[in-house]
GROMACS .gro file of C-alpha atoms in nm:
model
  179
    1ASP     CA    1  -4.478  17.748  -0.077
    2LEU     CA    2  -4.453  17.458   0.167
    3THR     CA    3  -4.594  17.543   0.510
    4LEU     CA    4  -4.647  17.357   0.833
    5ALA     CA    5  -5.022  17.375   0.771
    6SER     CA    6  -4.991  17.206   0.429
    7VAL     CA    7  -4.769  16.932   0.574
    8ASP     CA    8  -5.020  16.883   0.855
    9ARG     CA    9  -5.306  16.858   0.601
   10TYR     CA   10  -5.114  16.593   0.408
   11LEU     CA   11  -5.039  16.387   0.718
   12ARG     CA   12  -5.402  16.406   0.830
   13SER     CA   13  -5.519  16.298   0.483
   14VAL     CA   14  -5.315  15.977   0.491
   15ALA     CA   15  -5.356  15.902   0.863
   16ASP     CA   16  -5.694  15.731   0.822
   17ARG     CA   17  -5.546  15.483   0.571
   18TYR     CA   18  -5.261  15.360   0.793
   19GLN     CA   19  -5.210  15.218   1.139
   20ARG     CA   20  -5.001  15.413   1.384
   21LYS     CA   21  -4.693  15.195   1.331
   22THR     CA   22  -4.701  15.271   0.958
   23MET     CA   23  -4.763  15.640   1.024
   24GLN     CA   24  -4.436  15.646   1.221
   25HIS     CA   25  -4.258  15.562   0.895
   26VAL     CA   26  -4.463  15.812   0.692
   27VAL     CA   27  -4.388  16.093   0.938
   28GLY     CA   28  -4.021  15.993   0.950
   29SER     CA   29  -4.001  16.008   0.571
   30VAL     CA   30  -4.171  16.348   0.560
   31ARG     CA   31  -3.938  16.480   0.830
   32GLY     CA   32  -3.635  16.350   0.638
   33PHE     CA   33  -3.761  16.514   0.318
   34LEU     CA   34  -3.821  16.845   0.495
   35ARG     CA   35  -3.476  16.831   0.662
   36PHE     CA   36  -3.314  16.772   0.322
   37GLN     CA   37  -3.506  17.058   0.162
   38PHE     CA   38  -3.413  17.290   0.449
   39MET     CA   39  -3.045  17.197   0.418
   40ARG     CA   40  -3.062  17.269   0.043
   41ARG     CA   41  -3.228  17.604   0.127
   42VAL     CA   42  -3.537  17.515  -0.078
   43ILE     CA   43  -3.753  17.594   0.224
   44ARG     CA   44  -3.669  17.873   0.467
   45GLU     CA   45  -3.797  17.730   0.795
   46PRO     CA   46  -3.682  17.409   0.962
   47LEU     CA   47  -4.028  17.251   0.938
   48HIS     CA   48  -3.882  16.910   1.020
   49LEU     CA   49  -3.821  17.028   1.376
   50GLN     CA   50  -4.187  17.122   1.418
   51ILE     CA   51  -4.330  16.777   1.341
   52ASP     CA   52  -4.354  16.544   1.636
   53THR     CA   53  -4.292  16.171   1.615
   54ILE     CA   54  -4.591  15.937   1.627
   55ARG     CA   55  -4.603  15.743   1.952
   56ALA     CA   56  -4.689  15.374   1.928
   57ARG     CA   57  -4.645  15.089   2.169
   58HIS     CA   58  -4.472  14.772   2.051
   59ASP     CA   59  -4.771  14.553   2.135
   60GLU     CA   60  -5.039  14.801   2.037
   61THR     CA   61  -5.192  14.576   1.777
   62LEU     CA   62  -5.168  14.202   1.793
   63PRO     CA   63  -5.124  14.005   1.472
   64GLN     CA   64  -5.439  13.831   1.357
   65PRO     CA   65  -5.387  13.463   1.289
   66VAL     CA   66  -5.516  13.307   0.971
   67LYS     CA   67  -5.805  13.071   1.036
   68TRP     CA   68  -5.708  12.707   0.991
   69SER     CA   69  -5.991  12.658   0.738
   70GLU     CA   70  -5.861  12.951   0.531
   71LEU     CA   71  -5.509  12.813   0.548
   72GLN     CA   72  -5.633  12.475   0.425
   73VAL     CA   73  -5.796  12.648   0.126
   74LEU     CA   74  -5.469  12.831   0.051
   75LEU     CA   75  -5.264  12.511   0.079
   76GLY     CA   76  -5.508  12.335  -0.152
   77ARG     CA   77  -5.463  12.603  -0.416
   78LEU     CA   78  -5.085  12.579  -0.434
   79ASP     CA   79  -4.967  12.416  -0.756
   80ARG     CA   80  -4.753  12.131  -0.626
   81SER     CA   81  -4.660  12.022  -0.977
   82THR     CA   82  -4.394  12.295  -0.984
   83GLN     CA   83  -4.070  12.335  -0.790
   84LEU     CA   84  -4.185  12.664  -0.645
   85GLY     CA   85  -4.523  12.523  -0.546
   86LEU     CA   86  -4.365  12.227  -0.367
   87ARG     CA   87  -4.124  12.453  -0.181
   88ASP     CA   88  -4.389  12.705  -0.083
   89TYR     CA   89  -4.625  12.428   0.030
   90ALA     CA   90  -4.354  12.278   0.254
   91VAL     CA   91  -4.268  12.623   0.393
   92LEU     CA   92  -4.631  12.708   0.471
   93VAL     CA   93  -4.713  12.369   0.624
   94LEU     CA   94  -4.402  12.387   0.841
   95ALA     CA   95  -4.464  12.743   0.960
   96ALA     CA   96  -4.837  12.693   1.018
   97THR     CA   97  -4.810  12.356   1.192
   98TYR     CA   98  -4.553  12.472   1.446
   99GLY     CA   99  -4.607  12.848   1.451
  100LEU     CA  100  -4.249  12.910   1.343
  101ARG     CA  101  -4.112  13.248   1.248
  102ALA     CA  102  -3.982  13.309   0.896
  103SER     CA  103  -3.626  13.322   1.031
  104ASP     CA  104  -3.660  12.979   1.192
  105VAL     CA  105  -3.795  12.824   0.871
  106ALA     CA  106  -3.527  12.996   0.660
  107ASN     CA  107  -3.252  12.860   0.886
  108LEU     CA  108  -3.383  12.502   0.892
  109THR     CA  109  -3.109  12.256   0.801
  110PHE     CA  110  -3.094  11.884   0.733
  111ASP     CA  111  -2.915  11.847   1.066
  112ALA     CA  112  -3.225  11.981   1.245
  113VAL     CA  113  -3.452  11.705   1.114
  114ASP     CA  114  -3.418  11.370   1.288
  115TRP     CA  115  -3.616  11.137   1.063
  116ARG     CA  116  -3.563  10.830   1.284
  117GLN     CA  117  -3.677  11.003   1.603
  118ARG     CA  118  -3.943  11.196   1.406
  119GLN     CA  119  -3.832  11.528   1.554
  120ILE     CA  120  -3.723  11.872   1.442
  121ARG     CA  121  -3.470  12.040   1.669
  122ILE     CA  122  -3.403  12.409   1.628
  123VAL     CA  123  -3.273  12.699   1.827
  124GLN     CA  124  -3.518  12.982   1.775
  125CYS     CA  125  -3.355  13.284   1.614
  126LYS     CA  126  -3.541  13.547   1.814
  127THR     CA  127  -3.529  13.394   2.161
  128ARG     CA  128  -3.226  13.164   2.127
  129GLN     CA  129  -3.436  12.898   2.300
  130PRO     CA  130  -3.401  12.536   2.187
  131LEU     CA  131  -3.718  12.382   2.053
  132VAL     CA  132  -3.792  12.015   1.989
  133LEU     CA  133  -4.096  11.954   1.770
  134PRO     CA  134  -4.262  11.629   1.669
  135LEU     CA  135  -4.225  11.564   1.297
  136THR     CA  136  -4.586  11.521   1.188
  137ASP     CA  137  -4.679  11.307   0.888
  138GLU     CA  138  -4.803  11.611   0.695
  139VAL     CA  139  -4.485  11.811   0.754
  140GLY     CA  140  -4.262  11.509   0.688
  141THR     CA  141  -4.439  11.433   0.360
  142ALA     CA  142  -4.421  11.798   0.248
  143LEU     CA  143  -4.048  11.812   0.327
  144VAL     CA  144  -3.974  11.482   0.149
  145ASP     CA  145  -4.175  11.587  -0.158
  146TYR     CA  146  -3.984  11.914  -0.178
  147ILE     CA  147  -3.641  11.759  -0.115
  148ARG     CA  148  -3.686  11.474  -0.362
  149ARG     CA  149  -3.883  11.645  -0.639
  150ALA     CA  150  -3.803  12.015  -0.628
  151ARG     CA  151  -3.498  12.112  -0.425
  152PRO     CA  152  -3.215  12.222  -0.654
  153ASP     CA  153  -2.890  12.025  -0.633
  154SER     CA  154  -2.669  12.190  -0.376
  155SER     CA  155  -2.418  12.103  -0.107
  156SER     CA  156  -2.589  12.352   0.125
  157ARG     CA  157  -2.721  12.202   0.449
  158HIS     CA  158  -3.014  12.447   0.444
  159ILE     CA  159  -3.332  12.275   0.336
  160PHE     CA  160  -3.501  12.564   0.160
  161LEU     CA  161  -3.315  12.706  -0.138
  162ARG     CA  162  -3.385  12.969  -0.397
  163ALA     CA  163  -3.575  12.826  -0.692
  164ARG     CA  164  -3.363  13.023  -0.941
  165ALA     CA  165  -2.990  13.079  -0.981
  166PRO     CA  166  -2.783  13.142  -0.791
  167VAL     CA  167  -2.878  12.835  -0.591
  168GLU     CA  168  -2.830  12.934  -0.229
  169PRO     CA  169  -3.032  12.925   0.092
  170LEU     CA  170  -3.356  13.117   0.076
  171SER     CA  171  -3.291  13.454   0.242
  172LEU     CA  172  -3.499  13.588   0.530
  173PRO     CA  173  -3.667  13.846   0.304
  174GLY     CA  174  -3.739  13.570   0.053
  175MET     CA  175  -3.884  13.349   0.324
  176SER     CA  176  -4.089  13.636   0.466
  177HIS     CA  177  -4.225  13.708   0.119
  178THR     CA  178  -4.322  13.342   0.078
  179LEU     CA  179  -4.501  13.338   0.412
   0.00000   0.00000   0.00000
């Protein structure tokens, strides 16, 4: 009973809830489902060929930054009496202070932090550009608190580790989730 009109009605009904970038994924999923059903001969017409892809530009919507005052409220609410709270606080302070991407924070190693020179030296994952940042007191304190009080024992040179076993560097999805 599936028709192009019913598929169109469905897509129109969800379109007002999502941005265009998300609708690209919705339409892609619907097209994949319709292709599969056509191949299985559940539907007679190749409806998947009649649904056009959503067009969206890469920079169509710019990300909205969190206001510094809102970030301060969030940081104040983190429970820094727990391992996870100390780690997440250090991650958020680091990312917010320097505007680092999740991948750059996830890849931060002890070798990147020069405590004597009060600098953090990284090569940005996305651009491959070297970056030298001043180690601020707030970031330095957050890192030291995490390393001394919460970081699991590990020979890994990565600073941020999973809070639960297996103890290994925090993955990019894990870091993205934290941020």
